[in-house]
XYZ file of C-alpha atoms in Angstrom:
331
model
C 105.164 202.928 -12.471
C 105.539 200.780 -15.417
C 107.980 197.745 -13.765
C 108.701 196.122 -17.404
C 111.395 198.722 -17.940
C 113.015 198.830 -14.104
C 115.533 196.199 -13.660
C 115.186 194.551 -10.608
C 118.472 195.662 -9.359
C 117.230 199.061 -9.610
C 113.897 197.836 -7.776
C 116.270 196.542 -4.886
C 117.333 199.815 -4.340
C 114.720 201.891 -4.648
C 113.065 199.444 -1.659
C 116.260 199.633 0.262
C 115.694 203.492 -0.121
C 112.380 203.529 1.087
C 113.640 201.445 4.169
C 116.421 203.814 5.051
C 114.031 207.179 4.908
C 110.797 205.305 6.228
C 111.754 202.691 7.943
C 114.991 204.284 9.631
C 116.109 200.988 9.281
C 120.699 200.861 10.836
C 123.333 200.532 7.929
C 123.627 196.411 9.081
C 120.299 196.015 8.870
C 120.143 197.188 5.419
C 122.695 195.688 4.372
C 121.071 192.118 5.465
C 118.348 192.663 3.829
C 120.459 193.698 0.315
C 122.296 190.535 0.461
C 119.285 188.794 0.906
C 117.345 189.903 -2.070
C 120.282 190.289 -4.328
C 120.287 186.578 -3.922
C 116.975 186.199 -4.327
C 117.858 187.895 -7.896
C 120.514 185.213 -8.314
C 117.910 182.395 -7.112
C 115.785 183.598 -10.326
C 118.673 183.777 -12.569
C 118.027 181.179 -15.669
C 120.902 178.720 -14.904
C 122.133 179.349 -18.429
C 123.502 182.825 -19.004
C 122.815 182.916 -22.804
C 119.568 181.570 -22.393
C 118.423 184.860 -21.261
C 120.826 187.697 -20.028
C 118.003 190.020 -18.586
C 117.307 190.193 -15.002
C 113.773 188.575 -13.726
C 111.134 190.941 -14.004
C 109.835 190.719 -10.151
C 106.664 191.463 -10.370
C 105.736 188.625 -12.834
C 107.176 186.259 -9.986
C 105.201 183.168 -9.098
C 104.926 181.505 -5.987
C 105.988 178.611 -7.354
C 108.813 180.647 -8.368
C 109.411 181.407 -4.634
C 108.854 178.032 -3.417
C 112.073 176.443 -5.899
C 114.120 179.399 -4.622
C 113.430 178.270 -0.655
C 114.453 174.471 -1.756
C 117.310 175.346 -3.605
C 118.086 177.120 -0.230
C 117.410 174.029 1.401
C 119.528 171.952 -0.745
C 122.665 173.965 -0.452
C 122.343 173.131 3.358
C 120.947 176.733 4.416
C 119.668 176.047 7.576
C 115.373 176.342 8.577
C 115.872 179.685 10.122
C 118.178 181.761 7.940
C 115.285 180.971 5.146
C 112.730 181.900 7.244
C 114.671 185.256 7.177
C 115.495 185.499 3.964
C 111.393 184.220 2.821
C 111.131 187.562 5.419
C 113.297 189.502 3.398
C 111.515 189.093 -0.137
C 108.180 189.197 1.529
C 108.752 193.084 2.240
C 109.999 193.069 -0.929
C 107.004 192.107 -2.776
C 104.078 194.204 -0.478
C 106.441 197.271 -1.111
C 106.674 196.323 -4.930
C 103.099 195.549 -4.524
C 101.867 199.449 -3.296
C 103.899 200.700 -6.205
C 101.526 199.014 -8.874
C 98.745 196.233 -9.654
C 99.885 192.372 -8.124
C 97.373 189.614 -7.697
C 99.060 188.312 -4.432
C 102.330 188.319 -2.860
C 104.376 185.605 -4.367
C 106.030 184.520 -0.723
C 102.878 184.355 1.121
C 101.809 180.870 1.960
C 105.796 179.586 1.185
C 106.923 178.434 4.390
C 110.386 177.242 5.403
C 111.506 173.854 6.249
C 110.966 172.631 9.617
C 113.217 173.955 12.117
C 114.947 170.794 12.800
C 115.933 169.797 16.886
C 118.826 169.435 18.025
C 119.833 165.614 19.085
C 120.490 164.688 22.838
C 123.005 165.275 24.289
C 124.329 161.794 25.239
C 127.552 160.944 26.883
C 130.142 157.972 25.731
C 129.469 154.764 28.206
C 132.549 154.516 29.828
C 131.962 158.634 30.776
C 128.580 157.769 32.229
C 129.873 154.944 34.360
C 132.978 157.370 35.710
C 130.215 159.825 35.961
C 127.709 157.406 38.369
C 130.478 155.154 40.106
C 133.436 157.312 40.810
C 133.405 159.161 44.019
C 133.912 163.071 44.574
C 137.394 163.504 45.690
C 136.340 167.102 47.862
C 133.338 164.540 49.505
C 133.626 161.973 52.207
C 132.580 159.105 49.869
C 130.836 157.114 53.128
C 128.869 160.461 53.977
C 125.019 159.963 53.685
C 124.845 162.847 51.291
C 127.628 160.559 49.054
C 125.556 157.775 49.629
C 122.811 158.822 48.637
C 123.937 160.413 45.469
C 125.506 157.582 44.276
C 122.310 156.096 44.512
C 120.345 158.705 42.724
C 122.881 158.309 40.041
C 123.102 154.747 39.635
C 119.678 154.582 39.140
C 118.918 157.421 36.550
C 121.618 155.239 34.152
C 120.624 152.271 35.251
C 116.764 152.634 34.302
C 116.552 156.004 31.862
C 114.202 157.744 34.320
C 113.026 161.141 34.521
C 114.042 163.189 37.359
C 110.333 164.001 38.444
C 109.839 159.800 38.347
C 113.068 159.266 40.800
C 112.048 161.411 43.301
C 108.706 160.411 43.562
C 109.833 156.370 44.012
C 109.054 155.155 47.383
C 110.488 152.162 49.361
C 107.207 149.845 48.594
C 104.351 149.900 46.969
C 102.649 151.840 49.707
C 98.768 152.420 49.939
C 97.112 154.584 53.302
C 93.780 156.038 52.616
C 94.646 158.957 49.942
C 97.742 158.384 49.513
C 99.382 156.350 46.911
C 103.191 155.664 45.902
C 103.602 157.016 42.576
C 106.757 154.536 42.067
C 108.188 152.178 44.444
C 111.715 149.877 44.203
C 111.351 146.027 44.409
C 114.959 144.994 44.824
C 114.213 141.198 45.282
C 112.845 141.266 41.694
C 115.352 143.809 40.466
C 112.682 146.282 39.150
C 111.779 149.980 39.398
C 107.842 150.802 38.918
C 107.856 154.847 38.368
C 104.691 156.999 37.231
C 105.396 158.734 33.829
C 104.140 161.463 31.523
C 100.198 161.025 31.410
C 99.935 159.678 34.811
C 100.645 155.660 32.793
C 102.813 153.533 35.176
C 105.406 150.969 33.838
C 108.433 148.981 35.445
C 112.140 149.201 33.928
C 114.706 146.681 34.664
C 117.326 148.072 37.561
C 120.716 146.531 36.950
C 123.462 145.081 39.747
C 125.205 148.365 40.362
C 122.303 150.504 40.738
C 120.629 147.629 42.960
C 124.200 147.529 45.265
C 124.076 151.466 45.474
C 120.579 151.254 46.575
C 121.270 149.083 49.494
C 124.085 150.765 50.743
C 122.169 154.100 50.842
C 119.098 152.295 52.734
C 120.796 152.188 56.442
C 121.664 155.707 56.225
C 118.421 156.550 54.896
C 116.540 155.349 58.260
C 118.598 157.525 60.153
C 116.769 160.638 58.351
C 113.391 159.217 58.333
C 111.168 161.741 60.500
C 107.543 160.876 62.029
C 106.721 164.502 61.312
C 107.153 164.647 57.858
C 104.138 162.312 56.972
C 104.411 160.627 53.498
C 107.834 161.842 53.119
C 108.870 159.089 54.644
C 108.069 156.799 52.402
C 110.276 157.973 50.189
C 113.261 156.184 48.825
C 115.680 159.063 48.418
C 115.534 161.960 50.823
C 117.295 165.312 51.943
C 119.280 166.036 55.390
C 116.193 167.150 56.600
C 114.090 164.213 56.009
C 112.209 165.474 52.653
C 111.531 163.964 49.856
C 114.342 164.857 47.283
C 113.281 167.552 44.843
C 113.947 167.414 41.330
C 115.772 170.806 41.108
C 118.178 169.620 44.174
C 118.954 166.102 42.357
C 120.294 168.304 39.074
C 122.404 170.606 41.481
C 124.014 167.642 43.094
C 124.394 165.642 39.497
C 125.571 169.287 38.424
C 128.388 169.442 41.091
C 129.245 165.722 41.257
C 129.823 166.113 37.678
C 132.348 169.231 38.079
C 133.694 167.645 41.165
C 134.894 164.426 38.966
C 135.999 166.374 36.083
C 133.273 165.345 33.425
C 133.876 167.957 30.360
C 130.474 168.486 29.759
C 127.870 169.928 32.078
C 125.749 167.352 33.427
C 122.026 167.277 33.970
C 119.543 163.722 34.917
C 118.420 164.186 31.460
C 121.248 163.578 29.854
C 121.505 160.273 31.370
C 118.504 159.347 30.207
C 119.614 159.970 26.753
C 122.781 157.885 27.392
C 120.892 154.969 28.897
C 118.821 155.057 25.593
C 121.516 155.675 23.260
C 123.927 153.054 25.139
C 120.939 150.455 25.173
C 120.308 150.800 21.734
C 123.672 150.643 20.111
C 123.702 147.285 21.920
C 120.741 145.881 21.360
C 119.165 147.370 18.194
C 115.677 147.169 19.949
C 113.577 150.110 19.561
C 110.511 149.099 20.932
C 112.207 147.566 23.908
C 113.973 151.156 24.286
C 110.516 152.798 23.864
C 108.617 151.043 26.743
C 111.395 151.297 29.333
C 111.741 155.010 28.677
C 107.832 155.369 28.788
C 107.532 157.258 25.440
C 103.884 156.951 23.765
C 105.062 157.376 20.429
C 107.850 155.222 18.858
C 108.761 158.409 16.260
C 110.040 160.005 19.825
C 112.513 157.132 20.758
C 113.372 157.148 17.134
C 115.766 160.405 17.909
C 118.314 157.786 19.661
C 118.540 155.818 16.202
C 120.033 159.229 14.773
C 122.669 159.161 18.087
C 123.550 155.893 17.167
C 124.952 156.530 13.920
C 126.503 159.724 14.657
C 128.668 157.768 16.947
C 128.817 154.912 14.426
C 130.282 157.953 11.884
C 132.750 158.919 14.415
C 134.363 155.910 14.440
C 134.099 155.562 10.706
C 135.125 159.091 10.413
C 138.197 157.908 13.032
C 139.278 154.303 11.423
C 138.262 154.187 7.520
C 141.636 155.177 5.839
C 139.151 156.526 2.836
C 137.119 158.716 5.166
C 139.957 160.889 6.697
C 140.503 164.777 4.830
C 142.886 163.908 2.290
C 142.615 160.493 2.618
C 143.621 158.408 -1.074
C 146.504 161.075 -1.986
């Protein structure tokens, strides 16, 4: 087939064609794919119309060709994966073009799309994450052990920006007997948690007065569930009714339920108040290395996420009190 004289247009649809009758590709799938390289015909456009009014010749596209379409994509806000799809799109394009006549390569291949970028932490405001650790469930008997204990559990996850996995596995001391060894313990007198992170490195984190409080108030009760039988368990500094060591998955169904319980509007997992300790230590102190060590990260370019929550919220309240920044501010 000699291309020079077939408009692209007329290239589209003979591809489309062979999709529908090969392929057995569904109407909305075809139709997908026809937006998408229709655009890609638009992408190639010159940007002046008299400069040349014929459409690009696809199979003298260059890769390089390719690549400007993807950023131009990319510039115009088009997020990572609807390029990928769209790179997908003119791919198919070009082998099918490709098995119709003579092409040194496929123009797309080897054009990847921008990083798919993650989404931000969910982190809550600090006066939610103080209702959310201090304030009592009004269907709960808030000087129950289970309350107690919670309360606790909470305090501290805020308080310090642990893991769940390094809460659970803090003991009452630093205990040592033969094989076993505390992976974390609580030292109230100096106001310090020492927990066992990612890569088996230990460090201590700062506990502040309301975590410390909630801790002692939950100790008492605690001795009444210690059991001989349950051997190291009873080290432990937070435990079920039964006398376990608390599990991970049962401290994010009670922060789960406490959280619907006292009416927080989003759903509420120990993670996420991790993310708020960070964020709300950060917006106050500006110290990202300081932020970095108490949340145990090895890399500073993974606490640097928290810099990006920081000025989201300082955009909200731009967003919220500069009279130039409101829609149809200036009129």
């Amino acid at each position: 087939m000699d291309d020079t004289t077939v408009p692209a247009t007329s290239l589209i649809g003979q591809y489309l064609s062979f999709l529908r009758s090969q392929r057995k590709l569904s109407p909305h799938t075809l139709d997908g794919y026809a937006r998408d390289l229709q655009e890609l015909c638009a992408l190639l456009a010159p940007a002046d119309p008299e400069q040349d009014a014929s459409e690009p010749a696809l199979q003298h596209v260059t890769q390089a060709q390719i690549r400007k379409c993807a950023a131009r994509l990319h510039a115009r806000g088009l997020n990572a994966r609807s390029i990928s799809r769209k790179l997908s799109a003119w791919r198919g394009l070009f082998a099918w073009l490709a098995l119709e006549q003579a092409m040194p390569a496929n123009p797309v291949d080897g054009v990847k799309p921008p990083k798919k970028s993650k989404p931000l932490p969910k982190a809550l405001p600090a006066d939610e994450a103080i209702r959310l650790v201090s304030q009592a469930d009004p269907a709960r008997d808030p000087d129950s052990t289970l309350a107690a204990c919670n309360r606790a559990m909470f305090e501290l996850l805020y308080s310090s920006g642990l893991r769940v996995s390094e809460l659970v596995g803090i003991d009452v001391a630093d205990v040592r007997e033969g094989p076993y060894e505390s992976a974390g313990w609580i030292d109230l007198d100096e106001a310090e948690v020492t927990v066992t992170g990612k890569g088996g490195k230990k460090r201590k984190v700062p506990v502040g007065q309301a975590a410390l409080q909630a801790i002692r108030d939950w100790l008492p009760l605690r001795a009444g569930l210690v059991k001989a039988d349950r051997g190291t368990d009873g080290h432990a500094l937070f435990l079920n009714e039964r006398g376990a060591r608390m599990s991970p998955r049962v401290t994010q169904l009670r922060l789960k339920a406490h959280g619907k319980g006292v009416e927080m509007p989003a759903d509420v997992h120990p993670h996420m108040l991790r993310h708020s300790f960070a964020s709300h230590v950060l917006q106050s102190s500006g110290d990202l290395r300081a932020v970095q060590e108490m949340l145990g990260h090895a890399s500073i370019t993974a606490t640097q996420v928290y810099t990006a929550l920081d000025f989201q919220r300082l955009a909200q309240v731009y967003d919220q009190a500069h009279p130039r920044a409101r829609k149809g501010g200036g009129k």
